[in-house]
Amino acid sequence: MQITLIGPGSMAGGIATRALTGGHGVRLVGNDATKTEALVDVLRERVPGADVEAADGVDGADIVVLALPYPAGRDVVAARGDELAGKVVVDISNPVDFATFDSLATPPGTSAAEEIAAAAADGVTVVKAFNTTFAGLLVAGEVGGAPLDVFIAGDDEMAKKKVSDLVTSGGLRPLDAGPLRRARELEALQFLHMAMQQALGTNWGSAIKILP
């Protein structure tokens, strides 16, 4: 598949590393050309021979990952409109109120992913994934010798299957969390995980994993 990531930050780098490891092509879209090209160079060093380039848009993408903080993903989807029609769009954001770091910024009864779906044009399928994984561990692909769990929520089974295939090919374990509204619980879960980092003393090196 061709995976296009919008936003060349650390999470884009982590997800792109997994995608390239799985043999997929990666295109990076960002407003800062210097930063985008720098990430392309980093990814080519991480995965020699990787099919990775900077791009201006989402043409040819099988999956578009919004590697953006809340609410930027919602704004990008609204601005790109029909350009995303027919695409599977993955929201990875966590709508944390960073002014207080004491609550989520979304109103009760909704989620960042649902807001993105509401802002998207007809024909855009939104899936929640990767919001419970930290960037550094995505680069490694594991935690404590075990593959990372990636929780996936969405209303379209074929779209979730496509994202699951991406996750599996990158050496991670996909877990179907149910419909898109389950993004509410996934975002709250990761907020708790983030808030516990100081107590855990893991410096963003912990992961949420389901054990048998």
mmCIF file of C-alpha atoms in Angstrom:
data_model
loop_
_atom_site.group_PDB
_atom_site.id
_atom_site.type_symbol
_atom_site.label_atom_id
_atom_site.label_comp_id
_atom_site.label_asym_id
_atom_site.label_seq_id
_atom_site.Cartn_x
_atom_site.Cartn_y
_atom_site.Cartn_z
ATOM 1 C CA MET A 1 0.000 0.000 0.000
ATOM 2 C CA GLN A 2 0.937 3.642 -0.217
ATOM 3 C CA ILE A 3 0.725 5.358 3.144
ATOM 4 C CA THR A 4 0.585 9.155 3.156
ATOM 5 C CA LEU A 5 1.264 10.908 6.440
ATOM 6 C CA ILE A 6 0.268 14.536 6.939
ATOM 7 C CA GLY A 7 2.491 16.237 9.493
ATOM 8 C CA PRO A 8 6.216 15.340 9.620
ATOM 9 C CA GLY A 9 6.612 15.076 13.399
ATOM 10 C CA SER A 10 7.837 12.306 15.693
ATOM 11 C CA MET A 11 4.627 10.261 15.456
ATOM 12 C CA ALA A 12 4.774 10.438 11.676
ATOM 13 C CA GLY A 13 8.330 9.167 11.900
ATOM 14 C CA GLY A 14 7.322 6.264 14.127
ATOM 15 C CA ILE A 15 4.336 5.182 12.046
ATOM 16 C CA ALA A 16 6.299 5.619 8.809
ATOM 17 C CA THR A 17 9.072 3.410 10.201
ATOM 18 C CA ARG A 18 6.553 0.624 10.809
ATOM 19 C CA ALA A 19 4.991 1.104 7.369
ATOM 20 C CA LEU A 20 8.358 0.986 5.611
ATOM 21 C CA THR A 21 9.415 -2.033 7.647
ATOM 22 C CA GLY A 22 6.250 -3.717 6.377
ATOM 23 C CA GLY A 23 7.211 -3.027 2.768
ATOM 24 C CA HIS A 24 4.799 -0.193 2.055
ATOM 25 C CA GLY A 25 5.544 3.067 0.273
ATOM 26 C CA VAL A 26 5.428 6.245 2.355
ATOM 27 C CA ARG A 27 4.722 9.825 1.290
ATOM 28 C CA LEU A 28 5.142 12.716 3.729
ATOM 29 C CA VAL A 29 3.109 15.911 3.461
ATOM 30 C CA GLY A 30 4.039 18.942 5.549
ATOM 31 C CA ASN A 31 3.977 22.726 5.519
ATOM 32 C CA ASP A 32 7.694 22.943 6.363
ATOM 33 C CA ALA A 33 9.649 21.532 3.403
ATOM 34 C CA THR A 34 12.944 21.490 5.306
ATOM 35 C CA LYS A 35 11.470 19.505 8.180
ATOM 36 C CA THR A 36 9.716 17.132 5.814
ATOM 37 C CA GLU A 37 12.863 16.403 3.797
ATOM 38 C CA ALA A 38 14.820 15.919 7.025
ATOM 39 C CA LEU A 39 12.379 13.222 8.107
ATOM 40 C CA VAL A 40 12.655 11.582 4.678
ATOM 41 C CA ASP A 41 16.426 11.363 5.202
ATOM 42 C CA VAL A 42 15.989 9.890 8.691
ATOM 43 C CA LEU A 43 13.607 7.235 7.403
ATOM 44 C CA ARG A 44 15.955 6.261 4.587
ATOM 45 C CA GLU A 45 18.661 5.718 7.186
ATOM 46 C CA ARG A 46 16.358 3.653 9.410
ATOM 47 C CA VAL A 47 15.074 1.464 6.562
ATOM 48 C CA PRO A 48 17.655 1.207 3.764
ATOM 49 C CA GLY A 49 16.102 1.047 0.320
ATOM 50 C CA ALA A 50 12.802 2.390 1.622
ATOM 51 C CA ASP A 51 10.247 3.857 -0.763
ATOM 52 C CA VAL A 52 9.781 7.215 0.963
ATOM 53 C CA GLU A 53 9.421 10.703 -0.495
ATOM 54 C CA ALA A 54 8.029 14.124 0.304
ATOM 55 C CA ALA A 55 4.740 14.941 -1.433
ATOM 56 C CA ASP A 56 2.357 17.841 -1.925
ATOM 57 C CA GLY A 57 -0.918 15.933 -1.667
ATOM 58 C CA VAL A 58 -2.611 12.591 -1.111
ATOM 59 C CA ASP A 59 -2.854 11.304 -4.692
ATOM 60 C CA GLY A 60 -2.326 7.548 -4.831
ATOM 61 C CA ALA A 61 -2.697 7.035 -1.090
ATOM 62 C CA ASP A 62 -4.434 3.912 0.179
ATOM 63 C CA ILE A 63 -4.317 5.216 3.752
ATOM 64 C CA VAL A 64 -3.910 8.823 4.870
ATOM 65 C CA VAL A 65 -2.608 9.230 8.425
ATOM 66 C CA LEU A 66 -3.312 12.524 10.160
ATOM 67 C CA ALA A 67 -0.133 12.695 12.233
ATOM 68 C CA LEU A 68 -1.330 15.935 13.779
ATOM 69 C CA PRO A 69 -2.345 17.208 17.205
ATOM 70 C CA TYR A 70 -5.946 17.993 18.059
ATOM 71 C CA PRO A 71 -7.741 19.896 16.514
ATOM 72 C CA ALA A 72 -5.425 20.287 13.490
ATOM 73 C CA GLY A 73 -6.560 16.987 11.966
ATOM 74 C CA ARG A 74 -10.169 18.134 11.910
ATOM 75 C CA ASP A 75 -9.171 21.380 10.249
ATOM 76 C CA VAL A 76 -7.045 19.650 7.610
ATOM 77 C CA VAL A 77 -9.838 17.217 6.705
ATOM 78 C CA ALA A 78 -12.290 20.083 6.351
ATOM 79 C CA ALA A 79 -9.851 22.106 4.224
ATOM 80 C CA ARG A 80 -8.941 19.232 1.892
ATOM 81 C CA GLY A 81 -12.572 18.299 1.326
ATOM 82 C CA ASP A 82 -13.139 16.070 -1.705
ATOM 83 C CA GLU A 83 -9.395 15.491 -2.105
ATOM 84 C CA LEU A 84 -9.776 12.821 0.591
ATOM 85 C CA ALA A 85 -12.871 11.203 -0.914
ATOM 86 C CA GLY A 86 -12.468 7.446 -1.195
ATOM 87 C CA LYS A 87 -9.552 7.432 1.241
ATOM 88 C CA VAL A 88 -9.188 5.691 4.582
ATOM 89 C CA VAL A 89 -8.167 8.470 6.973
ATOM 90 C CA VAL A 90 -6.527 7.530 10.275
ATOM 91 C CA ASP A 91 -6.784 9.842 13.263
ATOM 92 C CA ILE A 92 -4.038 9.321 15.839
ATOM 93 C CA SER A 93 -4.662 12.385 17.997
ATOM 94 C CA ASN A 94 -5.394 12.705 21.701
ATOM 95 C CA PRO A 95 -7.485 15.792 22.529
ATOM 96 C CA VAL A 96 -5.740 16.600 25.784
ATOM 97 C CA ASP A 97 -6.192 20.066 27.278
ATOM 98 C CA PHE A 98 -2.495 20.887 27.428
ATOM 99 C CA ALA A 99 -3.162 24.173 29.229
ATOM 100 C CA THR A 100 -4.129 22.248 32.351
ATOM 101 C CA PHE A 101 -3.175 18.650 31.461
ATOM 102 C CA ASP A 102 -6.149 17.759 33.630
ATOM 103 C CA SER A 103 -8.888 16.891 31.133
ATOM 104 C CA LEU A 104 -9.807 16.187 27.539
ATOM 105 C CA ALA A 105 -10.628 19.138 25.304
ATOM 106 C CA THR A 106 -13.525 17.397 23.538
ATOM 107 C CA PRO A 107 -17.054 17.749 24.932
ATOM 108 C CA PRO A 108 -18.534 14.724 26.735
ATOM 109 C CA GLY A 109 -20.104 12.187 24.418
ATOM 110 C CA THR A 110 -17.779 12.684 21.476
ATOM 111 C CA SER A 111 -14.136 12.262 20.428
ATOM 112 C CA ALA A 112 -11.532 13.811 18.188
ATOM 113 C CA ALA A 113 -12.072 11.010 15.678
ATOM 114 C CA GLU A 114 -15.819 11.624 15.556
ATOM 115 C CA GLU A 115 -15.263 15.351 15.077
ATOM 116 C CA ILE A 116 -12.970 14.562 12.138
ATOM 117 C CA ALA A 117 -15.560 12.232 10.631
ATOM 118 C CA ALA A 118 -18.213 14.947 10.943
ATOM 119 C CA ALA A 119 -15.934 17.488 9.232
ATOM 120 C CA ALA A 120 -14.941 15.159 6.394
ATOM 121 C CA ALA A 121 -16.443 15.180 2.924
ATOM 122 C CA ASP A 122 -18.713 12.383 1.720
ATOM 123 C CA GLY A 123 -16.773 9.241 0.871
ATOM 124 C CA VAL A 124 -14.066 9.714 3.522
ATOM 125 C CA THR A 125 -13.773 6.827 5.979
ATOM 126 C CA VAL A 126 -12.255 7.692 9.362
ATOM 127 C CA VAL A 127 -10.505 5.120 11.555
ATOM 128 C CA LYS A 128 -8.958 5.687 14.987
ATOM 129 C CA ALA A 129 -5.571 4.027 15.509
ATOM 130 C CA PHE A 130 -2.088 4.555 16.946
ATOM 131 C CA ASN A 131 -3.270 7.053 19.582
ATOM 132 C CA THR A 132 -2.140 4.826 22.482
ATOM 133 C CA THR A 133 1.410 4.302 21.172
ATOM 134 C CA PHE A 134 4.308 6.668 21.837
ATOM 135 C CA ALA A 135 6.602 7.654 18.964
ATOM 136 C CA GLY A 136 9.816 6.181 20.340
ATOM 137 C CA LEU A 137 8.288 2.756 20.853
ATOM 138 C CA LEU A 138 6.827 2.822 17.345
ATOM 139 C CA VAL A 139 10.337 3.194 15.989
ATOM 140 C CA ALA A 140 11.406 0.146 18.019
ATOM 141 C CA GLY A 141 8.179 -1.723 17.264
ATOM 142 C CA GLU A 142 8.081 -3.422 20.642
ATOM 143 C CA VAL A 143 7.940 -2.983 24.387
ATOM 144 C CA GLY A 144 9.517 -5.400 26.852
ATOM 145 C CA GLY A 145 10.271 -7.793 24.011
ATOM 146 C CA ALA A 146 6.635 -7.951 22.893
ATOM 147 C CA PRO A 147 5.011 -6.288 19.871
ATOM 148 C CA LEU A 148 3.044 -3.127 20.528
ATOM 149 C CA ASP A 149 -0.741 -3.333 20.623
ATOM 150 C CA VAL A 150 -2.559 -0.937 18.285
ATOM 151 C CA PHE A 151 -6.227 -0.383 19.118
ATOM 152 C CA ILE A 152 -8.401 0.271 16.069
ATOM 153 C CA ALA A 153 -11.905 1.766 16.067
ATOM 154 C CA GLY A 154 -14.101 2.470 13.068
ATOM 155 C CA ASP A 155 -17.498 1.948 11.493
ATOM 156 C CA ASP A 156 -16.263 0.435 8.216
ATOM 157 C CA GLU A 157 -14.967 -3.139 8.462
ATOM 158 C CA MET A 158 -12.988 -3.002 5.220
ATOM 159 C CA ALA A 159 -11.255 0.203 6.326
ATOM 160 C CA LYS A 160 -10.362 -1.345 9.675
ATOM 161 C CA LYS A 161 -9.032 -4.416 7.855
ATOM 162 C CA LYS A 162 -6.784 -2.215 5.722
ATOM 163 C CA VAL A 163 -5.398 -0.467 8.825
ATOM 164 C CA SER A 164 -5.001 -3.840 10.572
ATOM 165 C CA ASP A 165 -2.962 -5.105 7.619
ATOM 166 C CA LEU A 166 -0.698 -2.067 7.912
ATOM 167 C CA VAL A 167 -0.253 -2.699 11.635
ATOM 168 C CA THR A 168 0.450 -6.416 11.220
ATOM 169 C CA SER A 169 2.933 -5.936 8.381
ATOM 170 C CA GLY A 170 4.907 -3.554 10.581
ATOM 171 C CA GLY A 171 5.329 -6.195 13.282
ATOM 172 C CA LEU A 172 2.646 -4.854 15.635
ATOM 173 C CA ARG A 173 -0.576 -6.422 16.947
ATOM 174 C CA PRO A 174 -3.910 -4.903 15.850
ATOM 175 C CA LEU A 175 -6.855 -5.088 18.258
ATOM 176 C CA ASP A 176 -10.349 -4.226 17.033
ATOM 177 C CA ALA A 177 -11.906 -1.922 19.634
ATOM 178 C CA GLY A 178 -15.257 -1.670 17.863
ATOM 179 C CA PRO A 179 -17.100 1.232 16.201
ATOM 180 C CA LEU A 180 -15.703 4.729 15.823
ATOM 181 C CA ARG A 181 -17.454 5.890 19.001
ATOM 182 C CA ARG A 182 -15.041 3.683 20.963
ATOM 183 C CA ALA A 183 -12.476 6.376 20.149
ATOM 184 C CA ARG A 184 -13.911 8.186 23.174
ATOM 185 C CA GLU A 185 -12.619 5.459 25.489
ATOM 186 C CA LEU A 186 -9.325 5.108 23.601
ATOM 187 C CA GLU A 187 -8.629 8.831 23.897
ATOM 188 C CA ALA A 188 -9.510 8.821 27.606
ATOM 189 C CA LEU A 189 -7.325 5.757 28.148
ATOM 190 C CA GLN A 190 -4.317 7.405 26.545
ATOM 191 C CA PHE A 191 -4.919 10.622 28.481
ATOM 192 C CA LEU A 192 -4.630 8.588 31.687
ATOM 193 C CA HIS A 193 -1.518 6.878 30.321
ATOM 194 C CA MET A 194 0.067 10.246 29.519
ATOM 195 C CA ALA A 195 -0.873 11.695 32.904
ATOM 196 C CA MET A 196 0.830 8.764 34.650
ATOM 197 C CA GLN A 197 4.208 9.189 32.946
ATOM 198 C CA GLN A 198 5.842 10.992 35.863
ATOM 199 C CA ALA A 199 4.588 8.411 38.346
ATOM 200 C CA LEU A 200 5.694 5.561 36.103
ATOM 201 C CA GLY A 201 9.099 7.130 35.512
ATOM 202 C CA THR A 202 9.214 5.687 32.008
ATOM 203 C CA ASN A 203 9.851 8.941 30.098
ATOM 204 C CA TRP A 204 7.261 8.145 27.414
ATOM 205 C CA GLY A 205 8.622 4.609 27.118
ATOM 206 C CA SER A 206 5.598 2.699 28.414
ATOM 207 C CA ALA A 207 2.817 1.075 26.424
ATOM 208 C CA ILE A 208 -0.753 -0.103 26.925
ATOM 209 C CA LYS A 209 -0.952 -3.833 26.209
ATOM 210 C CA ILE A 210 -3.647 -6.461 26.608
ATOM 211 C CA LEU A 211 -2.357 -9.721 28.110
ATOM 212 C CA PRO A 212 -4.190 -13.071 28.125
#
